[in-house]
Coordinates of C-alpha atoms in Angstrom, one line a residue:
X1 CA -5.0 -58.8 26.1
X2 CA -5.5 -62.2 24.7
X3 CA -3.8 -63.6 21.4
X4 CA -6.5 -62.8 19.0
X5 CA -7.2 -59.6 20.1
X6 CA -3.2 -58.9 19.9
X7 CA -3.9 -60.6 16.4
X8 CA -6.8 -58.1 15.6
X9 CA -5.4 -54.9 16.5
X10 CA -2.3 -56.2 14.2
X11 CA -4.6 -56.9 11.2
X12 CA -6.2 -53.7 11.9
X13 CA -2.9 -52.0 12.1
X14 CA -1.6 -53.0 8.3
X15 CA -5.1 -52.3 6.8
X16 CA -4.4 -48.3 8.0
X17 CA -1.1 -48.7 6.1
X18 CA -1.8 -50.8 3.2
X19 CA -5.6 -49.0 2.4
X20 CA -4.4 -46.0 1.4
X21 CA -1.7 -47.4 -1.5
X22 CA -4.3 -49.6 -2.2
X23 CA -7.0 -47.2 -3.0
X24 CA -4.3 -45.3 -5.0
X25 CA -3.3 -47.8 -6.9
X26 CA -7.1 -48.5 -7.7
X27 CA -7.5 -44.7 -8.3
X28 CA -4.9 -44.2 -10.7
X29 CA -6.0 -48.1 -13.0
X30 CA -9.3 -46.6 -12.8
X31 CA -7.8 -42.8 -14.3
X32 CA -5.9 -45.0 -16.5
X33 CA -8.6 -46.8 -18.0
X34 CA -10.6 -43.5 -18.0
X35 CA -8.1 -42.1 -20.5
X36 CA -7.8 -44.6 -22.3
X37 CA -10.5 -43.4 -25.1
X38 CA -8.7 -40.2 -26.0
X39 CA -5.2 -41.7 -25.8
X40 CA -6.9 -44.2 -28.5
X41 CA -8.1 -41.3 -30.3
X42 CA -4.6 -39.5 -30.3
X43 CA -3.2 -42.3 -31.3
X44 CA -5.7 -42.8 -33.9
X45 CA -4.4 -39.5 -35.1
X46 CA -1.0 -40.4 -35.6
X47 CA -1.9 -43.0 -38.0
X48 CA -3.8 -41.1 -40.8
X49 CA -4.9 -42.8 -44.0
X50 CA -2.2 -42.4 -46.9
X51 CA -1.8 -39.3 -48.6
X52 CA -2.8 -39.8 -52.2
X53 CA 0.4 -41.1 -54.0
X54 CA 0.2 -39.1 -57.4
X55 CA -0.7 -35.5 -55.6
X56 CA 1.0 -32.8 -56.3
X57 CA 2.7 -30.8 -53.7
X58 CA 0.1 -28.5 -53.2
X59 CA -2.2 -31.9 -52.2
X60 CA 0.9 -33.3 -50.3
X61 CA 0.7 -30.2 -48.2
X62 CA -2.9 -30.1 -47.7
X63 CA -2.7 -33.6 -46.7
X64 CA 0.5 -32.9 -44.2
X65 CA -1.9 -29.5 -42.2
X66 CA -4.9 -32.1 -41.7
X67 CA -2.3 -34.4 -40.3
X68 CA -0.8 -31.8 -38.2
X69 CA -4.1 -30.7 -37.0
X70 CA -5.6 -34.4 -36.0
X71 CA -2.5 -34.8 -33.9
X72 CA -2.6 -31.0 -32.5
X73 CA -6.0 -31.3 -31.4
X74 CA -6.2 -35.0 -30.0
X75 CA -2.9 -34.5 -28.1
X76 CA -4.6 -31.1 -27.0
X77 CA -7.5 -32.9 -25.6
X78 CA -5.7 -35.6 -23.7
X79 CA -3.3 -33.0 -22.1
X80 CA -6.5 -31.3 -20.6
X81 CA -8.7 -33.7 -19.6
X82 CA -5.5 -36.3 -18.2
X83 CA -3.1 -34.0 -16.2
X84 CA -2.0 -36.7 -13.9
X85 CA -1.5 -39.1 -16.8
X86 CA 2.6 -39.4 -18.1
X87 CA 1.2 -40.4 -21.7
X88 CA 0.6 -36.9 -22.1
X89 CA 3.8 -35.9 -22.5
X90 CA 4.5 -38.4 -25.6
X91 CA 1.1 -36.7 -26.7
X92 CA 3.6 -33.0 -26.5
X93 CA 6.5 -34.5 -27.7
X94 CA 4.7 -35.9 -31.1
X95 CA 2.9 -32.5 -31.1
X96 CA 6.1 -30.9 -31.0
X97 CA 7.8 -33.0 -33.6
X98 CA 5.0 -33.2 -36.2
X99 CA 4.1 -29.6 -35.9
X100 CA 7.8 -28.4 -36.8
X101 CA 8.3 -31.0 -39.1
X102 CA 5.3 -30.5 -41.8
X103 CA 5.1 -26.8 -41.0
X104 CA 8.9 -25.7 -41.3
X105 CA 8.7 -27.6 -44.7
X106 CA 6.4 -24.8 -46.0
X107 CA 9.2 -23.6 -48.0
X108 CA 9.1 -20.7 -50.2
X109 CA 6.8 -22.2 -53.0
X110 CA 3.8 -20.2 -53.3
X111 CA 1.6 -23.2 -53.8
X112 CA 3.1 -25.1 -50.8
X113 CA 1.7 -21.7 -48.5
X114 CA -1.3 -21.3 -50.3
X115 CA -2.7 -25.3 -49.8
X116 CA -1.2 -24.9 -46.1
X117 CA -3.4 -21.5 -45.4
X118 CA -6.6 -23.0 -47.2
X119 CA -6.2 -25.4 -44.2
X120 CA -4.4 -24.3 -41.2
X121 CA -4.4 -20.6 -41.6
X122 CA -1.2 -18.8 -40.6
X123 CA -2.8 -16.9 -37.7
X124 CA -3.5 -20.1 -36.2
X125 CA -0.6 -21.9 -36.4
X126 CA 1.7 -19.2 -34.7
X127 CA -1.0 -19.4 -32.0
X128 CA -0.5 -22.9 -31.7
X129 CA 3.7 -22.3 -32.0
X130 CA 2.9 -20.2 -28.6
X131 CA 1.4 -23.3 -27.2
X132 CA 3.9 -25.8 -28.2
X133 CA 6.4 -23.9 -26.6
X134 CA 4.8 -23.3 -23.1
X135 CA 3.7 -27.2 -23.7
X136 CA 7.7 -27.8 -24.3
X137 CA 8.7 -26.1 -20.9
X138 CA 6.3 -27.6 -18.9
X139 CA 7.5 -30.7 -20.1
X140 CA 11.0 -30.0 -19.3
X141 CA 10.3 -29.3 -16.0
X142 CA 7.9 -32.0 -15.7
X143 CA 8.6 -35.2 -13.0
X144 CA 7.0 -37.6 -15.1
X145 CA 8.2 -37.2 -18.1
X146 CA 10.8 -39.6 -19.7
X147 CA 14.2 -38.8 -20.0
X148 CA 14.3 -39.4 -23.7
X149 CA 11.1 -37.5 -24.0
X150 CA 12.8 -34.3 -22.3
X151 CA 15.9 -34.8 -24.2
X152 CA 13.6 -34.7 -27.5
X153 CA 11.3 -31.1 -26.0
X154 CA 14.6 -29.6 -25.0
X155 CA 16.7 -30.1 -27.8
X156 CA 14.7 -27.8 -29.6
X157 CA 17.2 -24.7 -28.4
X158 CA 20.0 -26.4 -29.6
X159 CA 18.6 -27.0 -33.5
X160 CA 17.6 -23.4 -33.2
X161 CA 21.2 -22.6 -32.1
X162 CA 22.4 -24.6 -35.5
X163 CA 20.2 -22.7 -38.1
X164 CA 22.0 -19.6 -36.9
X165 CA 25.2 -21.0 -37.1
X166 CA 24.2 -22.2 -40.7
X167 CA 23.1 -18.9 -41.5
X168 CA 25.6 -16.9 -39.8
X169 CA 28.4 -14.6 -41.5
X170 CA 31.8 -15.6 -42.0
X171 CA 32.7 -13.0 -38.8
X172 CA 30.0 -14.4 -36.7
X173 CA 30.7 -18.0 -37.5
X174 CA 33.5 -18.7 -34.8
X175 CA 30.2 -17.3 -31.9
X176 CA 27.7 -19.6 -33.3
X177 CA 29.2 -22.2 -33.6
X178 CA 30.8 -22.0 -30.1
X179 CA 27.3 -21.6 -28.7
X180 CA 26.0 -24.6 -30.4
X181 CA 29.5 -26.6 -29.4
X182 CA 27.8 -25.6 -25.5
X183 CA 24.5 -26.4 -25.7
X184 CA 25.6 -29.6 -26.5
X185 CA 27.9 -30.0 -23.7
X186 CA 24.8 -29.0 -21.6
X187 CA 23.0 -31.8 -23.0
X188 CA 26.2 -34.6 -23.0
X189 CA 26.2 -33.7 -19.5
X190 CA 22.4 -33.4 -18.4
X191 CA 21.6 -37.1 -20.6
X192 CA 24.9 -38.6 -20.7
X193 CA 23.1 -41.9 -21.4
X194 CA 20.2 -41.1 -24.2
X195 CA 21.3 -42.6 -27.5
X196 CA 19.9 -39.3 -28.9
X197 CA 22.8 -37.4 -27.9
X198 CA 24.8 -38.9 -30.9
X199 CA 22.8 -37.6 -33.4
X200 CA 22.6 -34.8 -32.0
X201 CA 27.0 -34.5 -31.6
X202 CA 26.5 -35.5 -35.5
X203 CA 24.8 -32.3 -35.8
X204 CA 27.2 -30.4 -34.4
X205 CA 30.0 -32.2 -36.2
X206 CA 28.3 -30.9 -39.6
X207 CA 27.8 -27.4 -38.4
X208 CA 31.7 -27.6 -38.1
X209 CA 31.7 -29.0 -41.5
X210 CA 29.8 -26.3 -43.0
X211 CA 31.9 -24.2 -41.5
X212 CA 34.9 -25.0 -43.4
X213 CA 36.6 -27.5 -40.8
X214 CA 39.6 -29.3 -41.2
X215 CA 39.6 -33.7 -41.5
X216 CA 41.8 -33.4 -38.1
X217 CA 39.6 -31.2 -36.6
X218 CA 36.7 -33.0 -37.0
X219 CA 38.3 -36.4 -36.2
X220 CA 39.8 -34.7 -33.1
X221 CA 36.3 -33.4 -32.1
X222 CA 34.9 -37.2 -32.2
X223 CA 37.5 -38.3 -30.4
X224 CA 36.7 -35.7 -27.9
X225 CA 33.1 -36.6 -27.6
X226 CA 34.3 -40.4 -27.2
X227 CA 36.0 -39.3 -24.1
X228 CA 32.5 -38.1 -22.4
X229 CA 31.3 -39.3 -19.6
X230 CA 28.1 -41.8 -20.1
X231 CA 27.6 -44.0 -22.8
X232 CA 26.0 -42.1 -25.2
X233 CA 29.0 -40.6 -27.0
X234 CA 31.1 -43.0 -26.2
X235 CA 28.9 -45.7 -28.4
X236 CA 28.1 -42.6 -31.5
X237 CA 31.7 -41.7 -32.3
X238 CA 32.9 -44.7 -33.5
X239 CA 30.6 -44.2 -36.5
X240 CA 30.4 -40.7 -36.6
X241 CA 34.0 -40.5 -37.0
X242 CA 33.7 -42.8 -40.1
X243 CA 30.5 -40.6 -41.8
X244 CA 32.8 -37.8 -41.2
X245 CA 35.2 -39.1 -42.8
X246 CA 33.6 -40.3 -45.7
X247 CA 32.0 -37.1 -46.1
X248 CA 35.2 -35.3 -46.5
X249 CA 36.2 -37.4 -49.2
X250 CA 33.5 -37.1 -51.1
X251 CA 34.1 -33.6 -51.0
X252 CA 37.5 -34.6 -51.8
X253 CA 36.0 -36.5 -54.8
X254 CA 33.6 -33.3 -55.8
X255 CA 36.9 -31.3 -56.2
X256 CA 37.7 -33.7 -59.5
X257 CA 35.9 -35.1 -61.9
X258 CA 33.6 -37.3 -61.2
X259 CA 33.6 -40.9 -62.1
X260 CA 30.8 -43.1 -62.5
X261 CA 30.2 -45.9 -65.0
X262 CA 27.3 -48.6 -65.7
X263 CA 25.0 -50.2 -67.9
X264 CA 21.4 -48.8 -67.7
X265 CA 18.4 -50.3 -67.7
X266 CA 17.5 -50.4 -71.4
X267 CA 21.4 -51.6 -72.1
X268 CA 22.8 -48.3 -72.9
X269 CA 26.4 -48.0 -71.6
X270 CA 26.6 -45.1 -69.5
X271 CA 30.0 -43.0 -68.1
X272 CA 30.3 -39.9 -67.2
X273 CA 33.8 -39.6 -69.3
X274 CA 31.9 -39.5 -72.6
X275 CA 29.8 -36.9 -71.8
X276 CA 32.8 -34.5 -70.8
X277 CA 31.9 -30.6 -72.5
X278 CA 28.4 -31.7 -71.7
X279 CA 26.2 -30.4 -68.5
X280 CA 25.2 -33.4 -66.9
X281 CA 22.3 -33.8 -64.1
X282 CA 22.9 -37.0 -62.0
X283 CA 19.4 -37.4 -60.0
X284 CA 19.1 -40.0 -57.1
X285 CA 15.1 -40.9 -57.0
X286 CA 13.2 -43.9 -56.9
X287 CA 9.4 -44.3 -58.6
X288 CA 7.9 -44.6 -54.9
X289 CA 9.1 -41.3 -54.1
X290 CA 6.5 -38.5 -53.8
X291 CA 9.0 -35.7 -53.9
X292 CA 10.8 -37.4 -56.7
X293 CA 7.8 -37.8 -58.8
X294 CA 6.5 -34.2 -58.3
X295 CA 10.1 -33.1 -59.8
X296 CA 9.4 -35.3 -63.0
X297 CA 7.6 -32.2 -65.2
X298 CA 10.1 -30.3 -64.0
X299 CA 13.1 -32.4 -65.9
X300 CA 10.9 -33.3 -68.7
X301 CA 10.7 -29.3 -69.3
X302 CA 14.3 -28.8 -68.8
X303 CA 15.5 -32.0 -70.9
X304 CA 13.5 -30.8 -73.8
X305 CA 14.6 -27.2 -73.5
X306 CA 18.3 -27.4 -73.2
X307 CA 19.1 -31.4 -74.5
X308 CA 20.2 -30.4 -78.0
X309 CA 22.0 -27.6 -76.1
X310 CA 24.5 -30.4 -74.1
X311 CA 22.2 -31.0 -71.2
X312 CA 21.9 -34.3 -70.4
X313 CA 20.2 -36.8 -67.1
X314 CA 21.1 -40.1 -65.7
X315 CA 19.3 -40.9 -62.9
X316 CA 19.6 -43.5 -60.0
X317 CA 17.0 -45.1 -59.0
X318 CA 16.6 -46.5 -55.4
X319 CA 13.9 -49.1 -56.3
X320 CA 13.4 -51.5 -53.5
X321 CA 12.8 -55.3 -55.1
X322 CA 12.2 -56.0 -51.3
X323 CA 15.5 -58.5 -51.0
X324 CA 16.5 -61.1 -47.8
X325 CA 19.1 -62.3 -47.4
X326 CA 17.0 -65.6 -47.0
X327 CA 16.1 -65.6 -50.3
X328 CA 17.4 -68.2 -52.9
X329 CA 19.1 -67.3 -56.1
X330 CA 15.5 -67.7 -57.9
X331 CA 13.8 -65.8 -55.3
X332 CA 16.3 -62.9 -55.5
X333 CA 16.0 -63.3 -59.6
X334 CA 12.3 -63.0 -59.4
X335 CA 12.0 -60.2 -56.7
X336 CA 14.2 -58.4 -59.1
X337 CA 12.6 -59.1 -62.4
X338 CA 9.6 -57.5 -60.7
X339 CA 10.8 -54.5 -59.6
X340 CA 13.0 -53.7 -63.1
X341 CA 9.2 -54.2 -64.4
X342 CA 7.7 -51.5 -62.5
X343 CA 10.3 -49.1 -63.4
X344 CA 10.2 -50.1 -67.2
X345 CA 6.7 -49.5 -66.9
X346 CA 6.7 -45.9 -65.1
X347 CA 9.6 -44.6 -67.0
X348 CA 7.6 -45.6 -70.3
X349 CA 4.4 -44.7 -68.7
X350 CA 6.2 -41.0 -68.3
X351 CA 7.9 -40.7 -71.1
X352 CA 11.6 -40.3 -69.8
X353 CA 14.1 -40.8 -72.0
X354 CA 16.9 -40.4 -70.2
X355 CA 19.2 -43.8 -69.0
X356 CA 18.6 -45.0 -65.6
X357 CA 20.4 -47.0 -63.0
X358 CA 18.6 -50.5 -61.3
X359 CA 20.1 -52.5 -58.8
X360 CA 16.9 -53.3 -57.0
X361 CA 19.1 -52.5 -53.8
X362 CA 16.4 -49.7 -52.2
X363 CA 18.4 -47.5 -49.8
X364 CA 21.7 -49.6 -49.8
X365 CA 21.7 -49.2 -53.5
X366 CA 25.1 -49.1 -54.5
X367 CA 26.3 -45.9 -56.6
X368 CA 23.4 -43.4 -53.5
X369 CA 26.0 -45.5 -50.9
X370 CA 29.1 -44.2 -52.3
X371 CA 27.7 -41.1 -52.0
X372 CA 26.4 -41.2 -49.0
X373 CA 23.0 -40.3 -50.4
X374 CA 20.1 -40.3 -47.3
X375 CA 17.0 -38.7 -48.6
X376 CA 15.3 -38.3 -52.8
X377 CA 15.2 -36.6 -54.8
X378 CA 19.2 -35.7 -54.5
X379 CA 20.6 -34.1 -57.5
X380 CA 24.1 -33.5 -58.6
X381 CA 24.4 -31.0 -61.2
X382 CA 27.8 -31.5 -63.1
X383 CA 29.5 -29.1 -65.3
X384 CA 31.2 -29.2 -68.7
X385 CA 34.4 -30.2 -66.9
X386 CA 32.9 -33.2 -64.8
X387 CA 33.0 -31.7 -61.9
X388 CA 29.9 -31.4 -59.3
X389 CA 28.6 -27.7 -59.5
X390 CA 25.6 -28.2 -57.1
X391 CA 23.8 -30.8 -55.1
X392 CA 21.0 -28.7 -53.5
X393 CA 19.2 -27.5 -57.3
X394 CA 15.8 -28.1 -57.9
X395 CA 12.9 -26.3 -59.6
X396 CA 13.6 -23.0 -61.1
X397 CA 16.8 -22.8 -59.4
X398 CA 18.2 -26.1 -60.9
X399 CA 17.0 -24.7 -64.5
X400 CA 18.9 -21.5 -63.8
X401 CA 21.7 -23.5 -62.7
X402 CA 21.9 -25.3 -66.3
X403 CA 21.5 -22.1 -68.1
X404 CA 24.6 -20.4 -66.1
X405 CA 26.0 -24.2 -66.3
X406 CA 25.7 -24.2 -70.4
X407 CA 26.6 -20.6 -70.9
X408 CA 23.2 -19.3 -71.9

């Protein structure tokens, strides 16, 4: 055999290897690309237009099951038609996520049901609960899916595990807890290394909280979780063990009086000192908030009712003047000017005569940091003696918390 025939049979030789990743790589671009059109429409889904800012709840709620069914059915349809495709299983997690999300907030408001069963009827959305969870185990099982995708599908036993705990007896309470304490080992060991594993310790750390815990407990619980394996823990309880702590001395704080002091927006001098034998609401809002705005009527009704009876608001406002710390002294004056403006102008525009807190600082404003305030509307309801009754009060239960709060 001469040297290009030798040659030849060599070139023919790497073809028979190299063809066959070749065509597959070709095969699966070409699925890709096929796919593409419905992953466009999915993710077309996940980015709705705007719910209407004034809507009620009712409309918020309408507006949530449209949402819910856009990304149900367009996740759906790429999960069918792309089985070989990994997107899919961000298509199931989002699915997951948004379909809990919007329809565990269906609280007990008969409004919130009605506008959710005008929409996405209740038969059909525990027929798509069935689907989610089959979607769920498949995922977990799945090859292809991510590891911080899988973490998200299966930590879904684990927040069931915590609702129990929450709602569990005080003779059932050391069990649940003890199983939520072990699904989370599962996890810590199964994703040592997902930065989702420290919320989810966090989680764990309030269940214990709940639960009546002691400071040294809970700091010897983070230090616990520090000493995990993986880096996931390891990097979360640093600052975990800080919220915790801060927590627990707010709750400290909530057993006393509480103090807060400042000068409102219109100039009034505000402090909770001078309004001791008085039933105080302290709400935490801000004027883009759709929850907070839906509550307004509400504390209109109950200001007018029960005012001259010793009720009185002060509310915080998280308005966000949109600062950098780039900005010059005039920038930051002008920024701030603007934003006072537009809460002058709703408070006005609503009629609510109560003081009100501006520092322009959005969610690092200072008075909802000190107490650790995450989402709005948050409302502290204080009694006669100054100290914090409830924090969890709205709508008829916050007025019947004033009435049993003012002796009525």
């Amino acid at each position: 055999m001469n040297f290009f025939s030798l040659r030849l049979l060599l070139l023919l030789f790497l073809l028979a290897i190299v063809s066959p990743f070749v065509l597959a790589a070709d095969s699966s671009g070409k699925a890709e690309a096929a796919a593409d059109p419905d992953w466009a429409a999915f993710q077309q889904a996940m980015q709705p237009p705007p719910s209407p800012k004034d809507t009620d709840y009712a409309g918020r709620i309408r507006w949530g099951m449209m949402f819910v069914q856009g990304v149900l059915t367009t996740g759906q349809n790429f999960y069918d038609r792309h089985p070989a495709d990994p997107r899919r299983w961000d298509c199931v997690m989002q699915m997951v996520k948004q379909f809990g999300s919007w329809t565990g907030g269906i609280n007990g408001r008969e409004d919130g049901k009605n506008a959710a069963n005008a929409v996405f009827s209740e038969a059909a959305r525990a027929q798509w609960a069935i689907k989610l969870q089959a979607l769920q185990i498949a995922g977990i099982a799945a090859p292809d899916i991510s590891e911080t995708n899988r973490l998200i599908l299966e930590q879904q036993t684990l927040v069931g595990l915590r609702n129990l705990a929450a709602k569990a007896a005080p003779t059932e309470r050391v069990a649940a807890l003890a199983a939520v304490k072990a699904e989370v080992d599962r996890l810590a060991a199964k994703y040592p290394n997902e930065p989702l594993m420290g919320s989810l310790a966090s989680g764990y750390i309030k269940s214990m909280e709940r639960a009546g815990a002691t400071r040294e407990e809970i700091q010897a619980q983070w230090a616990a979780f520090a000493a995990y394996p993986g880096t996931a823990l390891v990097n979360a309880a640093p600052a975990g063990a800080r919220e915790a702590a801060a927590r627990q001395q707010l709750g400290d704080r909530a057993k006393r009086p509480i103090e807060l002091a400042f000068t409102a927006i219109d100039g009034r001098k505000v402090d909770l000192r001078d309004l001791r034998g008085k039933v105080v609401l302290v709400e935490f809002w801000a004027t883009w908030c759709a929850p907070c705005k839906e509550e307004i009527p509400n504390l209109k009704k109950l200001y007018a009712a029960y005012h001259t009876k010793g009720f009185e608001v002060v509310g915080i406002t998280l308005e966000n003047a949109r600062l950098a710390d780039a900005d010059t002294a005039l920038e930051r004056e002008q920024k701030l000017a603007k934003a006072r403006q537009v809460l002058i102008d709703f408070i006005a525009k609503n009629e609510m005569p109560w003081p009100q807190y501006f520092d322009g600082k959005y969610r690092q404003n200072t008075i909802a940091v000190d107490y650790l305030i995450n989402t709005i509307p948050a409302m502290f309801l204080i009694g006669k003696d100054g100290r914090i009754i409830t924090t969890h009060a709205r709508g008829p239960q916050l007025e019947a918390a004033v009435k049993a709060a003012l002796g009525l």
